[in-house]
């Protein structure tokens, strides 16, 4: 059968999913961490190297990961994530799509590698030159530290780790995959 997500009627007349309402009240959600604004998607496109991440099954054993964002068909952004499976040395690659929220100049995208399911991609820190970024989703379980450089200097990486800790992320559990 089809999954049904119940909507709650809010006092302002809007409807929200129960997850969104609960997320706003729970410390484990990042809804209260704003995405960067203003955000220029064309400046964000290109190659980003993953400097650190919180552990997840879909990236287990992956080293030297990078993501490439380009304009694709139908106004969607093509996302190509790739890295090396450390045990075998083989390249692993997955392609997805991303889209910006309409009429938004914030660094929040919808990303899907398994359509029709989309997840949040929230850029919570981005330097002025679009060379370093902190990215999360909708919970503190997801964090990526990204850079245009393959290997960020240790001082700059430490600054981003400290910033992530200030936001409340478990930086003790970070994996540093660039070898």
mmCIF file of N, CA and C in Angstrom, residues 61 63 83-92:
data_model
loop_
_atom_site.group_PDB
_atom_site.id
_atom_site.type_symbol
_atom_site.label_atom_id
_atom_site.label_comp_id
_atom_site.label_asym_id
_atom_site.label_seq_id
_atom_site.Cartn_x
_atom_site.Cartn_y
_atom_site.Cartn_z
ATOM 1 N N UNK A 61 33.287 2.588 4.525
ATOM 2 C CA UNK A 61 34.469 2.145 3.801
ATOM 3 C C UNK A 61 34.848 2.982 2.596
ATOM 4 N N UNK A 63 36.653 6.062 0.828
ATOM 5 C CA UNK A 63 37.694 7.065 1.024
ATOM 6 C C UNK A 63 37.749 7.988 -0.194
ATOM 7 N N UNK A 83 33.628 7.887 -4.819
ATOM 8 C CA UNK A 83 34.748 7.656 -3.930
ATOM 9 C C UNK A 83 35.329 6.288 -4.202
ATOM 10 N N UNK A 84 36.297 5.911 -3.394
ATOM 11 C CA UNK A 84 36.977 4.628 -3.555
ATOM 12 C C UNK A 84 36.570 3.719 -2.393
ATOM 13 N N UNK A 85 36.204 2.476 -2.711
ATOM 14 C CA UNK A 85 35.948 1.488 -1.668
ATOM 15 C C UNK A 85 37.313 1.057 -1.163
ATOM 16 N N UNK A 86 37.620 1.385 0.093
ATOM 17 C CA UNK A 86 38.973 1.190 0.625
ATOM 18 C C UNK A 86 39.441 -0.262 0.532
ATOM 19 N N UNK A 87 38.558 -1.227 0.805
ATOM 20 C CA UNK A 87 38.949 -2.645 0.809
ATOM 21 C C UNK A 87 39.322 -3.165 -0.572
ATOM 22 N N UNK A 88 38.640 -2.680 -1.609
ATOM 23 C CA UNK A 88 38.844 -3.235 -2.948
ATOM 24 C C UNK A 88 39.598 -2.298 -3.882
ATOM 25 N N UNK A 89 39.615 -1.015 -3.557
ATOM 26 C CA UNK A 89 40.246 -0.043 -4.445
ATOM 27 C C UNK A 89 39.367 0.339 -5.626
ATOM 28 N N UNK A 90 38.149 -0.197 -5.670
ATOM 29 C CA UNK A 90 37.244 0.099 -6.790
ATOM 30 C C UNK A 90 36.487 1.397 -6.546
ATOM 31 N N UNK A 91 36.225 2.100 -7.649
ATOM 32 C CA UNK A 91 35.469 3.352 -7.591
ATOM 33 C C UNK A 91 33.987 3.040 -7.429
ATOM 34 N N UNK A 92 33.343 3.768 -6.521
ATOM 35 C CA UNK A 92 31.902 3.658 -6.330
ATOM 36 C C UNK A 92 31.300 5.001 -6.696
#
